[in-house]
Amino acid sequence: MQTKAVLSQADVTHVLDAAQKEADSNGWAVTIAVADDGGHLLALRRLDGAAPFSADVATQKARSAAVGRKETQVFEEMINGGRTAFVSAPLQGLLSGGVPIIVDGQVVGSVGISGVKPDQDVQVAKAGVGAIA
């Protein structure tokens, strides 16, 4: 039988706190979503001033990064690069800002950020991931 790491609630809190610290230090009002390896939401933190819409977008980015096993920026670039048929994939949140959390070569969860420019969403997500990975 194989075994793998999983995110604990303490891990999720570390991710949320690190992502929020990055967003706060830049004055960015974002929503932070953390999902497990199956894309199921473990936590959501909408910072003061973040648009309500960002809660759903961040959640979908986290889900897509987890089940797609790669950064959602890859999907966005694929679509923008001409592979428009990929928009029919059964995923939402195919925009930059979703980053998988990888431990020992296995995806154990993901972070999705929404609320600022794409590269800024990624920056905040990677700060969250960096707290444990």
XYZ file of N, CA, C and O in Angstrom:
532
model
N 0.846 -1.175 0.000
C 0.000 0.000 0.000
C 0.895 1.244 0.000
O 1.879 1.309 0.716
N 0.491 2.211 -0.775
C 1.222 3.465 -0.824
C 0.718 4.403 0.265
O -0.437 4.338 0.670
N 1.601 5.265 0.712
C 1.219 6.300 1.656
C 1.657 7.640 1.097
O 2.552 7.708 0.256
N 1.035 8.684 1.565
C 1.409 10.020 1.111
C 1.084 11.031 2.191
O 0.267 10.780 3.084
N 1.698 12.182 2.071
C 1.428 13.280 2.991
C 0.065 13.879 2.686
O -0.415 13.833 1.551
N -0.550 14.439 3.698
C -1.805 15.174 3.543
C -1.688 16.476 4.316
O -0.876 16.595 5.242
N -2.483 17.443 3.960
C -2.482 18.719 4.654
C -3.244 18.611 5.973
O -4.386 18.147 5.996
N -2.604 19.047 7.033
C -3.291 19.137 8.324
C -3.933 20.521 8.421
O -3.622 21.428 7.638
N -4.790 20.697 9.405
C -5.386 22.014 9.596
C -4.315 23.034 9.953
O -4.394 24.192 9.545
N -3.272 22.604 10.673
C -2.156 23.506 10.987
C -1.436 23.940 9.711
O -1.056 25.111 9.560
N -1.253 22.994 8.770
C -0.635 23.336 7.481
C -1.473 24.377 6.748
O -0.946 25.347 6.197
N -2.766 24.145 6.726
C -3.679 25.062 6.032
C -3.581 26.464 6.638
O -3.519 27.459 5.908
N -3.519 26.544 7.947
C -3.395 27.840 8.613
C -2.082 28.520 8.242
O -2.049 29.734 7.992
N -0.987 27.753 8.189
C 0.302 28.322 7.784
C 0.232 28.886 6.363
O 0.769 29.959 6.087
N -0.410 28.150 5.464
C -0.553 28.599 4.077
C -1.364 29.895 4.029
O -0.962 30.869 3.380
N -2.506 29.908 4.698
C -3.348 31.107 4.719
C -2.595 32.307 5.282
O -2.639 33.404 4.712
N -1.897 32.094 6.387
C -1.184 33.196 7.034
C -0.062 33.738 6.161
O 0.125 34.959 6.057
N 0.700 32.846 5.519
C 1.807 33.285 4.663
C 1.288 34.026 3.436
O 1.852 35.048 3.028
N 0.216 33.520 2.854
C -0.368 34.190 1.688
C -0.922 35.556 2.091
O -0.717 36.549 1.380
N -1.599 35.613 3.220
C -2.141 36.890 3.674
C -1.023 37.879 3.980
O -1.133 39.064 3.651
N 0.043 37.417 4.576
C 1.175 38.304 4.873
C 1.716 38.923 3.587
O 1.996 40.128 3.531
N 1.845 38.109 2.535
C 2.331 38.612 1.241
C 1.350 39.631 0.661
O 1.753 40.689 0.177
N 0.075 39.311 0.708
C -0.938 40.229 0.175
C -0.961 41.526 0.981
O -0.957 42.622 0.401
N -0.970 41.416 2.293
C -1.014 42.598 3.147
C 0.203 43.496 2.936
O 0.079 44.723 2.909
N 1.371 42.881 2.777
C 2.592 43.683 2.620
C 2.589 44.470 1.318
O 3.324 45.453 1.187
N 1.766 44.050 0.374
C 1.656 44.754 -0.903
C 0.373 45.564 -1.030
O 0.128 46.190 -2.063
N -0.454 45.536 0.001
C -1.707 46.273 -0.040
C -2.735 45.681 -0.992
O -3.554 46.421 -1.551
N -2.718 44.353 -1.151
C -3.616 43.691 -2.101
C -4.793 43.048 -1.380
O -4.616 42.241 -0.465
N -5.984 43.359 -1.810
C -7.205 42.761 -1.274
C -7.541 41.535 -2.111
O -8.011 41.662 -3.240
N -7.265 40.360 -1.580
C -7.463 39.117 -2.318
C -8.271 38.127 -1.489
O -8.450 38.303 -0.291
N -8.697 37.091 -2.160
C -9.252 35.925 -1.487
C -8.279 34.779 -1.660
O -7.729 34.572 -2.742
N -8.076 34.034 -0.577
C -7.150 32.907 -0.540
C -7.967 31.641 -0.314
O -8.716 31.549 0.664
N -7.828 30.668 -1.211
C -8.502 29.382 -1.065
C -7.447 28.292 -0.972
O -6.462 28.309 -1.712
N -7.656 27.345 -0.072
C -6.770 26.188 0.055
C -7.620 24.945 -0.133
O -8.680 24.799 0.491
N -7.152 24.051 -1.002
C -7.881 22.825 -1.300
C -7.005 21.608 -1.020
O -5.772 21.708 -0.985
N -7.645 20.453 -0.858
C -6.893 19.210 -0.717
C -6.505 18.687 -2.094
O -6.769 19.346 -3.111
N -5.906 17.511 -2.160
C -5.408 16.986 -3.433
C -6.522 16.643 -4.417
O -6.265 16.507 -5.610
N -7.745 16.531 -3.953
C -8.881 16.282 -4.833
C -9.605 17.547 -5.244
O -10.627 17.495 -5.928
N -9.080 18.702 -4.814
C -9.682 19.978 -5.174
C -10.803 20.422 -4.256
O -11.482 21.400 -4.534
N -10.976 19.710 -3.134
C -12.047 20.049 -2.198
C -11.573 21.149 -1.252
O -10.485 21.059 -0.673
N -12.385 22.162 -1.086
C -12.029 23.324 -0.292
C -11.801 22.949 1.171
O -12.633 22.309 1.802
N -10.636 23.345 1.689
C -10.311 23.162 3.102
C -10.472 24.464 3.882
O -10.804 24.434 5.057
N -10.197 25.599 3.213
C -10.304 26.893 3.881
C -10.425 28.005 2.852
O -9.905 27.885 1.735
N -11.069 29.075 3.271
C -11.218 30.252 2.424
C -11.075 31.472 3.316
O -11.695 31.541 4.376
N -10.238 32.405 2.874
C -10.065 33.655 3.618
C -10.180 34.812 2.637
O -9.332 34.981 1.770
N -11.251 35.585 2.772
C -11.434 36.776 1.933
C -10.989 37.991 2.729
O -11.589 38.314 3.756
N -9.932 38.631 2.271
C -9.383 39.774 2.978
C -10.293 40.981 2.826
O -11.070 41.080 1.861
N -10.193 41.898 3.769
C -10.993 43.117 3.716
C -10.792 43.807 2.373
O -9.659 43.973 1.916
N -11.888 44.175 1.747
C -11.840 44.889 0.482
C -11.838 44.002 -0.749
O -11.980 44.492 -1.866
N -11.671 42.687 -0.575
C -11.686 41.777 -1.732
C -13.113 41.650 -2.256
O -14.072 41.551 -1.482
N -13.255 41.662 -3.557
C -14.576 41.563 -4.173
C -15.217 40.208 -3.857
O -14.526 39.185 -3.838
N -16.517 40.187 -3.612
C -17.199 38.919 -3.346
C -16.962 37.876 -4.444
O -16.806 36.687 -4.162
N -16.904 38.317 -5.676
C -16.659 37.445 -6.826
C -15.355 36.655 -6.677
O -15.245 35.515 -7.128
N -14.369 37.262 -6.006
C -13.061 36.619 -5.894
C -13.103 35.337 -5.074
O -12.246 34.465 -5.232
N -14.092 35.180 -4.214
C -14.191 33.961 -3.413
C -14.428 32.737 -4.292
O -13.787 31.696 -4.117
N -15.310 32.853 -5.247
C -15.577 31.732 -6.147
C -14.401 31.502 -7.087
O -14.010 30.358 -7.339
N -13.820 32.567 -7.604
C -12.706 32.426 -8.540
C -11.508 31.770 -7.855
O -10.892 30.853 -8.401
N -11.170 32.212 -6.644
C -10.045 31.621 -5.919
C -10.284 30.132 -5.655
O -9.375 29.309 -5.800
N -11.507 29.797 -5.284
C -11.854 28.399 -5.025
C -11.676 27.549 -6.278
O -11.123 26.445 -6.224
N -12.140 28.057 -7.416
C -12.021 27.304 -8.660
C -10.561 27.189 -9.114
O -10.154 26.166 -9.670
N -9.763 28.228 -8.885
C -8.332 28.146 -9.221
C -7.654 27.079 -8.376
O -6.841 26.296 -8.882
N -7.979 27.044 -7.078
C -7.397 26.025 -6.202
C -7.808 24.630 -6.667
O -6.974 23.718 -6.742
N -9.061 24.454 -7.000
C -9.543 23.153 -7.455
C -8.826 22.718 -8.734
O -8.361 21.594 -8.853
N -8.718 23.638 -9.685
C -8.075 23.305 -10.965
C -6.603 22.971 -10.793
O -6.084 22.072 -11.451
N -5.914 23.685 -9.901
C -4.496 23.400 -9.658
C -4.319 22.034 -9.009
O -3.369 21.306 -9.326
N -5.228 21.672 -8.120
C -5.129 20.381 -7.442
C -5.412 19.223 -8.390
O -4.594 18.303 -8.512
N -6.535 19.254 -9.067
C -6.891 18.120 -9.924
C -6.112 18.110 -11.232
O -5.893 17.054 -11.819
N -5.665 19.279 -11.675
C -4.852 19.354 -12.885
C -3.388 19.075 -12.633
O -2.605 18.886 -13.561
N -3.000 19.095 -11.356
C -1.633 18.765 -10.930
C -0.580 19.717 -11.478
O 0.572 19.361 -11.651
N -0.995 20.958 -11.776
C -0.046 21.970 -12.248
C -0.614 23.352 -12.008
O -1.793 23.499 -11.695
N 0.246 24.346 -12.158
C -0.205 25.724 -11.982
C -1.260 26.064 -13.025
O -1.135 25.686 -14.199
N -2.268 26.788 -12.623
C -3.332 27.143 -13.552
C -2.842 28.092 -14.640
O -3.465 28.186 -15.697
N -1.736 28.756 -14.405
C -1.145 29.615 -15.437
C -0.834 28.801 -16.696
O -0.951 29.297 -17.814
N -0.475 27.536 -16.525
C -0.197 26.651 -17.663
C -1.440 26.510 -18.535
O -1.368 26.567 -19.770
N -2.601 26.354 -17.888
C -3.847 26.219 -18.634
C -4.196 27.518 -19.357
O -4.620 27.494 -20.519
N -4.034 28.643 -18.660
C -4.330 29.931 -19.278
C -3.435 30.161 -20.494
O -3.908 30.582 -21.559
N -2.156 29.857 -20.355
C -1.228 30.048 -21.476
C -1.553 29.109 -22.640
O -1.434 29.489 -23.805
N -1.990 27.898 -22.325
C -2.376 26.953 -23.365
C -3.549 27.507 -24.183
O -3.537 27.479 -25.419
N -4.547 28.020 -23.483
C -5.725 28.575 -24.152
C -5.343 29.809 -24.956
O -5.711 29.946 -26.132
N -4.597 30.723 -24.330
C -4.187 31.943 -25.021
C -3.257 31.657 -26.189
O -3.196 32.442 -27.139
N -2.558 30.534 -26.127
C -1.646 30.148 -27.198
C -2.332 29.491 -28.388
O -1.671 29.073 -29.334
N -3.657 29.363 -28.317
C -4.382 28.836 -29.468
C -5.119 27.534 -29.224
O -5.898 27.098 -30.067
N -4.893 26.883 -28.108
C -5.595 25.624 -27.817
C -6.931 25.952 -27.159
O -7.213 25.608 -26.015
N -7.775 26.653 -27.925
C -9.038 27.151 -27.383
C -10.015 26.026 -27.034
O -10.909 26.230 -26.217
N -9.829 24.849 -27.601
C -10.707 23.733 -27.264
C -10.597 23.361 -25.792
O -11.515 22.775 -25.225
N -9.496 23.756 -25.157
C -9.311 23.421 -23.737
C -10.325 24.128 -22.838
O -10.554 23.685 -21.719
N -10.963 25.180 -23.321
C -11.989 25.841 -22.500
C -13.183 24.924 -22.272
O -13.978 25.168 -21.363
N -13.301 23.855 -23.047
C -14.385 22.903 -22.836
C -14.015 21.818 -21.817
O -14.841 20.970 -21.497
N -12.790 21.867 -21.279
C -12.394 20.924 -20.233
C -13.310 21.104 -19.026
O -13.780 22.212 -18.765
N -13.555 20.024 -18.281
C -14.494 20.126 -17.155
C -13.876 20.793 -15.924
O -13.962 20.296 -14.815
N -13.241 21.915 -16.135
C -12.629 22.683 -15.056
C -13.037 24.145 -15.201
O -13.305 24.611 -16.307
N -13.041 24.853 -14.087
C -13.203 26.302 -14.101
C -11.951 26.872 -13.468
O -11.116 26.142 -12.955
N -11.793 28.155 -13.486
C -10.628 28.751 -12.852
C -9.342 28.477 -13.602
O -8.300 28.234 -13.010
N -9.418 28.499 -14.924
C -8.241 28.233 -15.758
C -7.459 29.519 -15.996
O -7.039 29.814 -17.109
N -7.285 30.281 -14.928
C -6.581 31.560 -14.964
C -5.405 31.489 -14.002
O -5.431 30.740 -13.029
N -4.397 32.292 -14.224
C -3.235 32.331 -13.343
C -3.666 32.612 -11.908
O -4.581 33.403 -11.672
N -2.990 31.958 -10.969
C -3.274 32.190 -9.563
C -3.563 30.930 -8.774
O -3.750 30.989 -7.565
N -3.565 29.780 -9.427
C -3.721 28.502 -8.743
C -2.389 27.768 -8.771
O -1.794 27.617 -9.837
N -1.919 27.331 -7.610
C -0.612 26.676 -7.511
C -0.752 25.413 -6.661
O -1.257 25.486 -5.533
N -0.288 24.270 -7.183
C -0.356 23.047 -6.374
C 0.677 23.070 -5.248
O 1.722 23.704 -5.365
N 0.367 22.371 -4.176
C 1.305 22.163 -3.079
C 1.858 20.756 -3.255
O 1.103 19.776 -3.222
N 3.161 20.663 -3.462
C 3.803 19.381 -3.763
C 4.749 19.014 -2.622
O 5.616 19.802 -2.251
N 4.559 17.822 -2.088
C 5.405 17.289 -1.019
C 5.890 15.911 -1.465
O 5.077 15.058 -1.835
N 7.197 15.712 -1.454
C 7.788 14.435 -1.874
C 7.298 14.002 -3.253
O 7.000 12.827 -3.481
N 7.169 14.966 -4.152
C 6.782 14.672 -5.523
C 5.301 14.418 -5.735
O 4.883 14.118 -6.849
N 4.495 14.552 -4.688
C 3.065 14.302 -4.786
C 2.271 15.574 -4.482
O 2.606 16.309 -3.548
N 1.223 15.816 -5.243
C 0.334 16.939 -4.961
C -0.496 16.580 -3.728
O -1.176 15.544 -3.711
N -0.411 17.415 -2.709
C -1.166 17.188 -1.480
C -2.272 18.221 -1.292
O -3.082 18.122 -0.379
N -2.277 19.231 -2.151
C -3.278 20.273 -2.073
C -2.923 21.402 -3.013
O -2.075 21.237 -3.904
N -3.552 22.544 -2.813
C -3.303 23.682 -3.697
C -3.779 24.961 -3.039
O -4.522 24.941 -2.059
N -3.316 26.059 -3.632
C -3.731 27.389 -3.205
C -4.278 28.119 -4.424
O -3.685 28.040 -5.507
N -5.373 28.813 -4.254
C -5.923 29.657 -5.309
C -6.080 31.069 -4.782
O -6.556 31.264 -3.664
N -5.647 32.027 -5.583
C -5.734 33.441 -5.199
C -6.478 34.194 -6.287
O -6.250 33.989 -7.483
N -7.333 35.127 -5.862
C -8.033 35.989 -6.803
C -8.189 37.370 -6.184
O -8.423 37.488 -4.984
N -8.036 38.385 -7.035
C -8.304 39.739 -6.567
C -7.391 40.800 -7.137
O -7.719 41.978 -7.072
N -6.233 40.392 -7.658
C -5.308 41.370 -8.210
C -4.867 40.904 -9.598
O -5.493 40.027 -10.191
N -3.808 41.480 -10.132
C -3.320 41.098 -11.459
C -2.824 39.650 -11.437
O -2.420 39.147 -10.386
N -2.830 38.974 -12.592
C -2.445 37.561 -12.632
C -1.096 37.257 -11.981
O -0.992 36.316 -11.181
N -0.063 38.031 -12.293
C 1.247 37.746 -11.713
C 1.258 38.003 -10.206
O 1.985 37.342 -9.458
N 0.422 38.917 -9.742
C 0.328 39.184 -8.311
C -0.428 38.054 -7.597
O -0.045 37.646 -6.494
N -1.471 37.537 -8.231
C -2.172 36.371 -7.688
C -1.183 35.220 -7.513
O -1.159 34.554 -6.476
N -0.366 34.979 -8.533
C 0.624 33.900 -8.474
C 1.617 34.153 -7.354
O 1.985 33.236 -6.602
N 2.080 35.387 -7.233
C 3.036 35.738 -6.183
C 2.492 35.410 -4.795
O 3.193 34.849 -3.953
N 1.243 35.749 -4.560
C 0.610 35.475 -3.258
C 0.440 33.967 -3.066
O 0.717 33.436 -1.983
N 0.008 33.267 -4.108
C -0.176 31.811 -4.006
C 1.145 31.124 -3.678
O 1.211 30.245 -2.813
N 2.213 31.527 -4.355
C 3.524 30.893 -4.114
C 4.050 31.211 -2.721
O 4.729 30.376 -2.112
N 3.716 32.376 -2.199
C 4.098 32.685 -0.820
C 3.388 31.722 0.146
O 3.991 31.244 1.104
N 2.138 31.443 -0.136
C 1.402 30.487 0.699
C 1.973 29.094 0.612
O 2.206 28.433 1.630
N 2.225 28.643 -0.602
C 2.804 27.307 -0.814
C 4.166 27.203 -0.123
O 4.492 26.181 0.495
N 4.950 28.276 -0.215
C 6.270 28.274 0.368
C 6.284 28.100 1.880
O 7.323 27.753 2.457
N 5.164 28.303 2.525
C 5.097 28.166 3.962
C 5.249 26.708 4.425
O 5.665 26.453 5.546
N 4.941 25.764 3.528
C 5.041 24.358 3.930
C 5.757 23.457 2.943
O 6.199 22.381 3.299
N 5.835 23.860 1.693
C 6.432 22.966 0.679
C 7.913 23.258 0.484
O 8.426 24.273 0.817
